[in-house]
mmCIF file of C-alpha atoms in Angstrom:
data_model
loop_
_atom_site.group_PDB
_atom_site.id
_atom_site.type_symbol
_atom_site.label_atom_id
_atom_site.label_comp_id
_atom_site.label_asym_id
_atom_site.label_seq_id
_atom_site.Cartn_x
_atom_site.Cartn_y
_atom_site.Cartn_z
ATOM 1 C CA UNK A 596 25.068 -52.104 -0.052
ATOM 2 C CA UNK A 597 26.551 -55.756 -0.020
ATOM 3 C CA UNK A 598 24.470 -57.824 -2.815
ATOM 4 C CA UNK A 599 23.455 -60.117 -0.326
ATOM 5 C CA UNK A 600 21.515 -56.824 1.428
ATOM 6 C CA UNK A 601 20.442 -56.216 -2.344
ATOM 7 C CA UNK A 602 18.908 -59.048 -2.885
ATOM 8 C CA UNK A 603 16.465 -58.694 0.007
ATOM 9 C CA UNK A 604 16.001 -55.387 -0.960
ATOM 10 C CA UNK A 605 14.840 -56.736 -4.450
ATOM 11 C CA UNK A 606 12.796 -59.321 -2.566
ATOM 12 C CA UNK A 607 10.965 -56.811 -0.765
ATOM 13 C CA UNK A 608 10.212 -54.722 -3.468
ATOM 14 C CA UNK A 609 9.096 -57.234 -5.575
ATOM 15 C CA UNK A 610 6.192 -58.537 -2.465
ATOM 16 C CA UNK A 611 5.697 -54.442 -2.281
ATOM 17 C CA UNK A 612 4.465 -54.595 -6.168
ATOM 18 C CA UNK A 613 2.882 -58.411 -5.865
ATOM 19 C CA UNK A 614 5.683 -59.471 -8.340
ATOM 20 C CA UNK A 615 5.937 -62.895 -7.215
ATOM 21 C CA UNK A 616 7.504 -64.366 -10.035
ATOM 22 C CA UNK A 617 10.237 -61.867 -8.898
ATOM 23 C CA UNK A 618 10.028 -63.057 -5.318
ATOM 24 C CA UNK A 619 10.473 -66.889 -6.634
ATOM 25 C CA UNK A 620 13.615 -66.036 -8.759
ATOM 26 C CA UNK A 621 14.997 -65.137 -5.469
ATOM 27 C CA UNK A 622 15.239 -68.359 -3.871
ATOM 28 C CA UNK A 623 18.205 -70.625 -4.822
ATOM 29 C CA UNK A 624 16.635 -74.206 -6.322
ATOM 30 C CA UNK A 625 17.209 -75.850 -3.312
ATOM 31 C CA UNK A 626 15.834 -73.234 -1.148
ATOM 32 C CA UNK A 627 13.994 -73.829 2.568
ATOM 33 C CA UNK A 628 11.583 -71.818 4.315
ATOM 34 C CA UNK A 629 9.815 -71.900 7.519
ATOM 35 C CA UNK A 630 7.502 -69.804 9.412
ATOM 36 C CA UNK A 631 4.918 -70.670 12.323
ATOM 37 C CA UNK A 632 2.209 -71.893 9.468
ATOM 38 C CA UNK A 633 3.953 -72.953 6.828
ATOM 39 C CA UNK A 634 7.119 -75.259 8.831
ATOM 40 C CA UNK A 635 9.027 -76.702 5.878
ATOM 41 C CA UNK A 636 8.614 -75.533 2.119
ATOM 42 C CA UNK A 637 11.781 -77.344 -0.241
ATOM 43 C CA UNK A 638 12.246 -75.991 -3.644
ATOM 44 C CA UNK A 639 9.948 -75.038 -5.402
ATOM 45 C CA UNK A 640 6.650 -74.919 -2.452
ATOM 46 C CA UNK A 641 8.445 -71.647 -1.561
ATOM 47 C CA UNK A 642 8.389 -69.961 -4.724
ATOM 48 C CA UNK A 643 5.234 -71.157 -5.603
ATOM 49 C CA UNK A 644 3.855 -69.573 -1.424
ATOM 50 C CA UNK A 645 4.989 -66.353 -2.213
ATOM 51 C CA UNK A 646 2.960 -66.774 -5.755
ATOM 52 C CA UNK A 647 0.055 -67.921 -3.669
ATOM 53 C CA UNK A 648 0.106 -65.124 -1.241
ATOM 54 C CA UNK A 649 0.407 -62.414 -3.397
ATOM 55 C CA UNK A 650 -1.872 -63.436 -5.910
ATOM 56 C CA UNK A 651 -4.219 -63.361 -3.119
ATOM 57 C CA UNK A 652 -3.779 -60.351 -1.035
ATOM 58 C CA UNK A 653 -6.086 -58.020 -3.005
ATOM 59 C CA UNK A 654 -5.540 -55.339 -0.570
ATOM 60 C CA UNK A 655 -1.622 -56.092 0.949
ATOM 61 C CA UNK A 656 0.501 -53.927 1.888
ATOM 62 C CA UNK A 657 3.431 -54.424 2.861
ATOM 63 C CA UNK A 658 7.116 -52.314 4.270
ATOM 64 C CA UNK A 659 9.753 -53.533 5.129
ATOM 65 C CA UNK A 660 13.377 -52.222 7.177
ATOM 66 C CA UNK A 661 16.337 -52.876 9.147
ATOM 67 C CA UNK A 662 17.702 -54.881 5.943
ATOM 68 C CA UNK A 663 21.171 -56.558 7.104
ATOM 69 C CA UNK A 664 23.349 -58.764 5.309
ATOM 70 C CA UNK A 665 26.895 -60.177 4.286
ATOM 71 C CA UNK A 666 28.622 -63.024 2.733
ATOM 72 C CA UNK A 667 26.609 -66.291 4.412
ATOM 73 C CA UNK A 668 23.716 -64.490 6.293
ATOM 74 C CA UNK A 669 21.240 -61.665 6.364
ATOM 75 C CA UNK A 670 17.940 -60.328 7.863
ATOM 76 C CA UNK A 671 14.971 -57.942 7.494
ATOM 77 C CA UNK A 672 12.242 -56.225 9.528
ATOM 78 C CA UNK A 673 8.730 -56.256 7.516
ATOM 79 C CA UNK A 674 5.185 -55.872 8.042
ATOM 80 C CA UNK A 675 1.887 -57.020 6.135
ATOM 81 C CA UNK A 676 -1.293 -55.842 6.710
ATOM 82 C CA UNK A 677 -4.639 -57.495 4.552
ATOM 83 C CA UNK A 678 -7.451 -59.760 5.015
ATOM 84 C CA UNK A 679 -7.497 -62.759 5.794
ATOM 85 C CA UNK A 680 -9.012 -64.217 2.797
ATOM 86 C CA UNK A 681 -11.297 -67.116 4.581
ATOM 87 C CA UNK A 682 -13.158 -64.056 7.383
ATOM 88 C CA UNK A 683 -12.573 -60.751 5.470
ATOM 89 C CA UNK A 684 -11.120 -60.114 8.469
ATOM 90 C CA UNK A 685 -7.590 -57.432 8.594
ATOM 91 C CA UNK A 686 -4.458 -58.690 9.348
ATOM 92 C CA UNK A 687 -1.505 -56.549 10.878
ATOM 93 C CA UNK A 688 1.785 -58.957 11.434
ATOM 94 C CA UNK A 689 5.364 -57.711 12.058
ATOM 95 C CA UNK A 690 7.708 -60.453 11.111
ATOM 96 C CA UNK A 691 11.816 -60.821 11.241
ATOM 97 C CA UNK A 692 13.042 -62.182 8.492
ATOM 98 C CA UNK A 693 16.630 -64.601 8.767
ATOM 99 C CA UNK A 694 18.178 -65.388 5.631
ATOM 100 C CA UNK A 695 21.268 -67.287 3.997
ATOM 101 C CA UNK A 696 22.485 -67.047 1.111
ATOM 102 C CA UNK A 697 24.316 -69.427 -1.328
ATOM 103 C CA UNK A 698 25.291 -68.514 -4.838
ATOM 104 C CA UNK A 699 23.514 -65.269 -4.900
ATOM 105 C CA UNK A 700 20.742 -66.285 -3.923
ATOM 106 C CA UNK A 701 18.670 -66.944 -0.657
ATOM 107 C CA UNK A 702 18.963 -70.848 0.465
ATOM 108 C CA UNK A 703 16.727 -70.565 3.520
ATOM 109 C CA UNK A 704 14.229 -67.802 4.545
ATOM 110 C CA UNK A 705 12.750 -68.567 8.259
ATOM 111 C CA UNK A 706 9.933 -65.654 9.355
ATOM 112 C CA UNK A 707 9.162 -65.225 13.026
ATOM 113 C CA UNK A 708 5.360 -63.726 14.326
ATOM 114 C CA UNK A 709 3.047 -64.862 16.628
ATOM 115 C CA UNK A 710 0.505 -67.078 15.421
ATOM 116 C CA UNK A 711 -1.707 -66.476 18.286
ATOM 117 C CA UNK A 712 -1.833 -62.902 17.452
ATOM 118 C CA UNK A 713 -2.354 -63.333 13.827
ATOM 119 C CA UNK A 714 -5.113 -66.076 14.685
ATOM 120 C CA UNK A 715 -6.635 -63.037 17.062
ATOM 121 C CA UNK A 716 -6.910 -60.792 14.398
ATOM 122 C CA UNK A 717 -7.958 -63.291 11.336
ATOM 123 C CA UNK A 718 -10.532 -65.332 13.710
ATOM 124 C CA UNK A 719 -11.612 -62.709 15.400
ATOM 125 C CA UNK A 720 -12.540 -63.919 19.611
ATOM 126 C CA UNK A 721 -12.211 -67.551 18.432
ATOM 127 C CA UNK A 722 -8.577 -66.985 17.331
ATOM 128 C CA UNK A 723 -7.873 -64.474 20.448
ATOM 129 C CA UNK A 724 -9.258 -67.489 22.816
ATOM 130 C CA UNK A 725 -7.843 -69.806 21.179
ATOM 131 C CA UNK A 726 -5.467 -69.490 19.092
ATOM 132 C CA UNK A 727 -2.569 -69.946 21.588
ATOM 133 C CA UNK A 728 -4.058 -74.182 21.521
ATOM 134 C CA UNK A 729 -2.076 -76.559 18.999
ATOM 135 C CA UNK A 730 -5.027 -78.342 17.778
ATOM 136 C CA UNK A 731 -6.135 -75.203 16.471
ATOM 137 C CA UNK A 732 -2.232 -73.671 15.440
ATOM 138 C CA UNK A 733 -2.421 -77.090 13.561
ATOM 139 C CA UNK A 734 -5.202 -76.642 12.036
ATOM 140 C CA UNK A 735 -4.022 -73.622 11.056
ATOM 141 C CA UNK A 736 -1.312 -75.153 9.310
ATOM 142 C CA UNK A 737 -3.251 -77.897 8.363
ATOM 143 C CA UNK A 738 -5.472 -75.958 6.048
ATOM 144 C CA UNK A 739 -2.978 -73.409 4.604
ATOM 145 C CA UNK A 740 -0.224 -76.293 3.425
ATOM 146 C CA UNK A 741 -3.616 -78.121 2.058
ATOM 147 C CA UNK A 742 -4.590 -74.939 0.264
ATOM 148 C CA UNK A 743 -0.801 -74.525 -1.325
ATOM 149 C CA UNK A 744 -0.904 -78.534 -2.634
ATOM 150 C CA UNK A 745 -4.054 -76.510 -3.973
ATOM 151 C CA UNK A 746 -2.478 -74.083 -5.582
ATOM 152 C CA UNK A 747 1.035 -75.691 -7.553
ATOM 153 C CA UNK A 748 -1.724 -78.551 -8.725
ATOM 154 C CA UNK A 749 -4.103 -75.877 -10.324
ATOM 155 C CA UNK A 750 -0.870 -73.568 -11.473
ATOM 156 C CA UNK A 751 1.166 -77.243 -12.543
ATOM 157 C CA UNK A 752 3.703 -76.577 -10.441
ATOM 158 C CA UNK A 753 5.870 -79.851 -9.327
ATOM 159 C CA UNK A 754 8.860 -79.449 -7.140
#
């Protein structure tokens, strides 16, 4: 198995066991992360996001498959089941991840999934009916970034 493929396996295995520290340590110091909610995280924000998510994810289950990697890039598919903390509603999210690597660490990580589908599961009828609207999607993003900023202040994590 290629070392970067092993790194992806290590990352998602840590996610399955809610080991946010191992997840955070998988990233390069200048890493970037984006997904439909967290659009442009950099540096320590990336690891802090995973620390926050595993800390909040009391009933989180994660599965991963189709891991591929070479010297420069990689990908994986993963699925997560969890209760959305604000509503208590169950979410099943199916995600495709793309990676680049530098110095044996993840340099860029981009997750792709349908924010509209996610909003429907997390928010119920309002999310299903309005989850495609930029105003609702931007509100979701804003609340997520505010939550991450507050988490980093509380944990004394600076970028």
